[in-house]
Amino acid sequence: MTDRQALIAGNWKMNGLTAAALAEAKALAEKLAANPHKAQVAICPPAILLAPLAASLSGSGILLGGQDCHAKASGAHTGDIAAEQLKDAGAACVIVGHSERRADHGETDAIVRAKAEAAHRAGLIAIVCLGETLAQRDGGETLKVVASQLRGSLPDDANAANTVIAYEPVWAIGTGRTPTLEQVAEVHALIRRELRARFDDGAGFRILYGGSVKPDNAAQLMAVADVDGALVGGASLKAGDFWPIIAAKG
Ligand code: 13P
């Protein structure tokens, strides 16, 4: 059996102004310092908040992450941010291929794969997101879609140390709906099989569940086999909601 340290990552999306964000992060750091916990904890704020959060969270053990990066290291790409720049601002990881990026910005598996490669080049952990739409779920295509996204989005240089997978059913994001525990188990088992088949250390990759994770369902979801933590949106914005989710892992 492989020991995988749970990762609980908060995706703040396009939320947070400096003063309030720093206050929530400080409250979380205080909770973590005062209470033993097993999981590794990450916050992925809007990129402009990385540097101030890095300064205020120094020594807290909380990892910081970006929400997206460009595939190139620098150049004429107005508005984009390179993985190297995220790293420079204090990030240790970066989310790539979130369904909101896939939908809002037309990101394909090939684009996501290039971004994951950029993350690795910069020394960041890539948190690679996958997940089916409701139409795909209703059409019985979930396993096919997730396997295909996984194959297309993961670069060959992925390994258990530099890559984390996040399974986020699109229809569960921000809706208050979650899949049944059986449905979560089925998809995570598929992802694990695919990882084992392709990578020597496939048993060691962490696979997170994301989509309406809340304090009252976190323990159940994270007790499912091959669920190695959570990627949390709305409930990560307040330390008072995020801490109980972290505590749910022990
Ligand atoms: P919610 O937890 O708000 O459903 O968002 C999940 C998500 O998209 C995390 O990346």
Short mmCIF file of C-alpha atoms and ligand atoms in Angstrom, two decimals:
data_model
loop_
_atom_site.label_atom_id
_atom_site.label_comp_id
_atom_site.label_asym_id
_atom_site.label_seq_id
_atom_site.Cartn_x
_atom_site.Cartn_y
_atom_site.Cartn_z
CA MET A 1 0.00 0.00 0.00
CA THR A 2 1.29 3.43 -0.95
CA ASP A 3 1.21 6.23 1.59
CA ARG A 4 -0.26 9.31 0.03
CA GLN A 5 -0.49 12.45 2.12
CA ALA A 6 -3.92 14.01 1.65
CA LEU A 7 -4.01 17.40 -0.04
CA ILE A 8 -6.83 19.84 0.60
CA ALA A 9 -6.61 22.75 -1.79
CA GLY A 10 -8.80 25.84 -1.86
CA ASN A 11 -9.55 27.37 -5.24
CA TRP A 12 -10.57 30.93 -4.54
CA LYS A 13 -11.41 31.55 -8.21
CA MET A 14 -11.99 35.28 -8.96
CA ASN A 15 -12.71 36.19 -5.35
CA GLY A 16 -10.88 38.22 -2.76
CA LEU A 17 -9.56 41.71 -2.16
CA THR A 18 -6.28 42.09 -0.35
CA ALA A 19 -7.31 43.00 3.19
CA ALA A 20 -10.07 40.40 3.53
CA ALA A 21 -8.01 37.71 1.82
CA LEU A 22 -5.08 38.27 4.15
CA ALA A 23 -7.38 38.15 7.15
CA GLU A 24 -8.95 34.81 6.10
CA ALA A 25 -5.56 33.30 5.35
CA LYS A 26 -4.26 34.45 8.73
CA ALA A 27 -7.28 32.95 10.48
CA LEU A 28 -6.67 29.66 8.66
CA ALA A 29 -2.97 29.66 9.52
CA GLU A 30 -3.87 30.17 13.19
CA LYS A 31 -6.31 27.25 13.10
CA LEU A 32 -3.70 25.01 11.50
CA ALA A 33 -1.02 26.05 13.98
CA ALA A 34 -3.29 25.35 16.93
CA ASN A 35 -4.67 22.00 15.73
CA PRO A 36 -2.81 18.90 14.59
CA HIS A 37 -3.92 17.84 11.11
CA LYS A 38 -2.81 15.19 8.65
CA ALA A 39 -3.50 16.88 5.33
CA GLN A 40 -1.26 19.17 3.37
CA VAL A 41 -3.13 22.45 2.80
CA ALA A 42 -2.99 24.74 -0.22
CA ILE A 43 -4.69 27.98 -1.20
CA CYS A 44 -4.94 29.02 -4.84
CA PRO A 45 -5.87 32.72 -4.78
CA PRO A 46 -6.09 35.12 -7.71
CA ALA A 47 -2.50 35.51 -8.93
CA ILE A 48 -2.20 39.14 -7.80
CA LEU A 49 -2.66 37.97 -4.19
CA LEU A 50 0.13 35.38 -4.31
CA ALA A 51 2.94 37.71 -3.27
CA PRO A 52 1.18 39.36 -0.29
CA LEU A 53 -0.13 35.97 0.87
CA ALA A 54 3.32 34.43 0.51
CA ALA A 55 4.72 37.16 2.74
CA SER A 56 2.04 36.79 5.38
CA LEU A 57 1.90 32.96 5.34
CA SER A 58 5.65 32.41 5.46
CA GLY A 59 6.38 29.57 7.90
CA SER A 60 2.71 28.53 8.14
CA GLY A 61 3.13 25.38 6.04
CA ILE A 62 0.24 26.47 3.79
CA LEU A 63 1.18 26.02 0.13
CA LEU A 64 0.16 28.64 -2.38
CA GLY A 65 -0.92 27.94 -5.93
CA GLY A 66 -1.95 29.67 -9.12
CA GLN A 67 -5.24 28.96 -10.90
CA ASP A 68 -3.79 28.82 -14.41
CA CYS A 69 -0.53 29.46 -16.23
CA HIS A 70 0.66 30.03 -19.79
CA ALA A 71 2.59 27.25 -21.49
CA LYS A 72 5.52 29.55 -22.36
CA ALA A 73 8.08 30.87 -19.90
CA SER A 74 7.88 34.49 -21.15
CA GLY A 75 6.94 36.51 -24.20
CA ALA A 76 4.28 38.58 -25.93
CA HIS A 77 1.15 37.14 -24.30
CA THR A 78 -0.79 40.07 -22.90
CA GLY A 79 -2.65 39.27 -19.72
CA ASP A 80 -1.15 35.82 -19.27
CA ILE A 81 1.10 34.65 -16.45
CA ALA A 82 3.97 32.17 -16.81
CA ALA A 83 4.47 29.28 -14.42
CA GLU A 84 7.89 30.77 -13.66
CA GLN A 85 6.20 34.01 -12.57
CA LEU A 86 3.82 32.14 -10.27
CA LYS A 87 6.78 30.39 -8.73
CA ASP A 88 8.58 33.72 -8.38
CA ALA A 89 5.55 35.14 -6.54
CA GLY A 90 5.58 32.29 -4.03
CA ALA A 91 3.51 29.51 -5.60
CA ALA A 92 4.33 25.84 -5.10
CA CYS A 93 1.54 24.53 -7.33
CA VAL A 94 -0.85 25.57 -10.07
CA ILE A 95 -4.29 24.37 -11.12
CA VAL A 96 -4.46 23.60 -14.85
CA GLY A 97 -7.44 22.57 -16.96
CA HIS A 98 -10.14 23.66 -14.54
CA SER A 99 -13.52 23.19 -16.24
CA GLU A 100 -14.13 26.94 -16.00
CA ARG A 101 -10.94 27.52 -18.03
CA ARG A 102 -11.87 24.73 -20.45
CA ALA A 103 -15.33 26.30 -20.93
CA ASP A 104 -14.53 30.04 -20.74
CA HIS A 105 -11.24 29.96 -22.64
CA GLY A 106 -11.63 26.95 -24.93
CA GLU A 107 -8.78 25.04 -23.31
CA THR A 108 -8.31 21.64 -24.91
CA ASP A 109 -6.55 18.63 -23.45
CA ALA A 110 -3.49 19.52 -25.55
CA ILE A 111 -3.40 23.04 -24.09
CA VAL A 112 -3.83 21.69 -20.57
CA ARG A 113 -1.02 19.23 -21.16
CA ALA A 114 1.30 22.02 -22.32
CA LYS A 115 0.41 24.02 -19.20
CA ALA A 116 1.16 21.01 -16.98
CA GLU A 117 4.53 20.69 -18.71
CA ALA A 118 5.15 24.39 -18.05
CA ALA A 119 4.31 23.88 -14.37
CA HIS A 120 6.85 21.05 -14.16
CA ARG A 121 9.47 23.10 -16.00
CA ALA A 122 9.03 25.85 -13.39
CA GLY A 123 9.19 23.42 -10.48
CA LEU A 124 5.50 23.65 -9.62
CA ILE A 125 3.10 20.83 -8.82
CA ALA A 126 0.42 20.70 -11.53
CA ILE A 127 -3.11 20.08 -10.24
CA VAL A 128 -4.72 18.74 -13.40
CA CYS A 129 -8.54 18.94 -13.46
CA LEU A 130 -10.87 16.51 -15.22
CA GLY A 131 -14.61 15.98 -15.17
CA GLU A 132 -17.71 15.26 -17.19
CA THR A 133 -20.64 17.56 -17.95
CA LEU A 134 -24.16 16.65 -16.91
CA ALA A 135 -25.03 15.70 -20.49
CA GLN A 136 -22.04 13.34 -20.59
CA ARG A 137 -23.01 11.85 -17.21
CA ASP A 138 -26.62 11.36 -18.35
CA GLY A 139 -25.39 9.89 -21.62
CA GLY A 140 -23.38 7.22 -19.79
CA GLU A 141 -20.09 8.65 -21.08
CA THR A 142 -18.44 9.61 -17.80
CA LEU A 143 -15.70 6.97 -17.71
CA LYS A 144 -14.89 7.39 -21.38
CA VAL A 145 -14.69 11.19 -21.07
CA VAL A 146 -12.56 11.19 -17.92
CA ALA A 147 -10.15 8.55 -19.28
CA SER A 148 -9.75 10.51 -22.49
CA GLN A 149 -9.16 13.82 -20.64
CA LEU A 150 -6.63 12.11 -18.40
CA ARG A 151 -4.69 10.62 -21.31
CA GLY A 152 -4.72 13.88 -23.25
CA SER A 153 -4.02 16.27 -20.39
CA LEU A 154 -1.15 14.51 -18.62
CA PRO A 155 2.35 14.99 -20.02
CA ASP A 156 4.78 12.07 -20.12
CA ASP A 157 6.96 13.75 -17.49
CA ALA A 158 4.17 13.57 -14.90
CA ASN A 159 4.96 11.71 -11.71
CA ALA A 160 3.52 11.33 -8.23
CA ALA A 161 5.62 14.21 -6.89
CA ASN A 162 4.92 16.80 -9.58
CA THR A 163 1.30 16.06 -10.49
CA VAL A 164 -2.01 15.84 -8.66
CA ILE A 165 -5.28 14.89 -10.37
CA ALA A 166 -8.55 16.60 -9.45
CA TYR A 167 -11.80 14.91 -10.49
CA GLU A 168 -14.43 17.63 -10.63
CA PRO A 169 -17.75 16.72 -12.24
CA VAL A 170 -18.79 19.96 -13.98
CA TRP A 171 -22.39 19.60 -12.78
CA ALA A 172 -21.25 19.40 -9.15
CA ILE A 173 -19.25 22.66 -9.20
CA GLY A 174 -20.98 25.45 -7.33
CA THR A 175 -24.34 23.67 -7.46
CA GLY A 176 -24.58 22.02 -4.05
CA ARG A 177 -25.01 18.69 -5.87
CA THR A 178 -22.47 15.92 -5.45
CA PRO A 179 -22.17 12.50 -7.07
CA THR A 180 -23.03 9.48 -4.95
CA LEU A 181 -20.11 7.94 -3.11
CA GLU A 182 -20.35 4.98 -5.52
CA GLN A 183 -20.04 7.32 -8.50
CA VAL A 184 -17.01 9.02 -6.93
CA ALA A 185 -15.42 5.63 -6.19
CA GLU A 186 -16.01 4.42 -9.75
CA VAL A 187 -14.29 7.43 -11.35
CA HIS A 188 -11.38 7.54 -8.89
CA ALA A 189 -10.78 3.81 -9.42
CA LEU A 190 -10.70 4.40 -13.16
CA ILE A 191 -8.20 7.25 -12.78
CA ARG A 192 -6.01 5.08 -10.54
CA ARG A 193 -6.08 2.22 -13.10
CA GLU A 194 -5.10 4.61 -15.88
CA LEU A 195 -2.27 6.12 -13.81
CA ARG A 196 -0.92 2.70 -12.85
CA ALA A 197 -0.99 1.54 -16.45
CA ARG A 198 0.91 4.58 -17.73
CA PHE A 199 3.29 5.60 -14.94
CA ASP A 200 5.66 3.47 -12.86
CA ASP A 201 4.62 5.41 -9.77
CA GLY A 202 0.93 5.62 -10.73
CA ALA A 203 -0.06 4.25 -7.33
CA GLY A 204 1.49 7.30 -5.68
CA PHE A 205 -0.36 10.13 -7.48
CA ARG A 206 -2.88 11.96 -5.34
CA ILE A 207 -6.40 12.10 -6.75
CA LEU A 208 -8.61 14.85 -5.31
CA TYR A 209 -12.37 15.12 -5.51
CA GLY A 210 -13.86 18.56 -6.20
CA GLY A 211 -17.40 19.90 -6.60
CA SER A 212 -19.56 21.21 -3.73
CA VAL A 213 -17.29 19.88 -0.99
CA LYS A 214 -18.62 21.35 2.27
CA PRO A 215 -17.94 20.83 5.98
CA ASP A 216 -20.90 18.43 6.21
CA ASN A 217 -19.98 16.10 3.31
CA ALA A 218 -16.17 16.28 3.34
CA ALA A 219 -15.53 13.34 5.67
CA GLN A 220 -17.75 10.99 3.65
CA LEU A 221 -16.31 12.02 0.30
CA MET A 222 -12.71 11.82 1.47
CA ALA A 223 -13.26 8.37 3.02
CA VAL A 224 -13.92 6.90 -0.44
CA ALA A 225 -11.10 4.68 -1.74
CA ASP A 226 -8.59 6.59 -3.87
CA VAL A 227 -9.91 9.99 -2.78
CA ASP A 228 -6.73 11.61 -1.48
CA GLY A 229 -8.17 14.97 -0.57
CA ALA A 230 -10.31 17.71 -2.03
CA LEU A 231 -10.26 20.72 -4.32
CA VAL A 232 -12.64 23.16 -2.67
CA GLY A 233 -14.19 26.26 -4.23
CA GLY A 234 -16.80 28.28 -2.33
CA ALA A 235 -16.18 26.63 1.04
CA SER A 236 -12.49 27.54 0.93
CA LEU A 237 -13.13 31.29 1.01
CA LYS A 238 -13.80 31.45 4.74
CA ALA A 239 -11.43 29.88 7.26
CA GLY A 240 -14.49 28.92 9.31
CA ASP A 241 -15.71 26.66 6.47
CA PHE A 242 -12.35 25.52 5.15
CA TRP A 243 -10.87 24.42 8.46
CA PRO A 244 -13.59 21.80 9.21
CA ILE A 245 -12.98 20.31 5.75
CA ILE A 246 -9.28 20.00 6.55
CA ALA A 247 -10.10 18.58 9.98
CA ALA A 248 -12.39 16.00 8.34
CA LYS A 249 -9.27 14.24 7.07
CA GLY A 250 -7.97 13.84 10.62
P1 13P B 1 -17.22 24.48 -5.39
O1 13P B 1 -16.55 23.83 -4.20
O2 13P B 1 -17.62 25.89 -5.14
O3 13P B 1 -18.32 23.62 -5.94
O4 13P B 1 -16.10 24.58 -6.55
C1 13P B 1 -15.36 23.45 -6.85
C2 13P B 1 -14.26 23.83 -7.75
O5 13P B 1 -14.47 24.19 -8.90
C3 13P B 1 -12.89 23.81 -7.22
O6 13P B 1 -11.95 23.93 -8.23
#
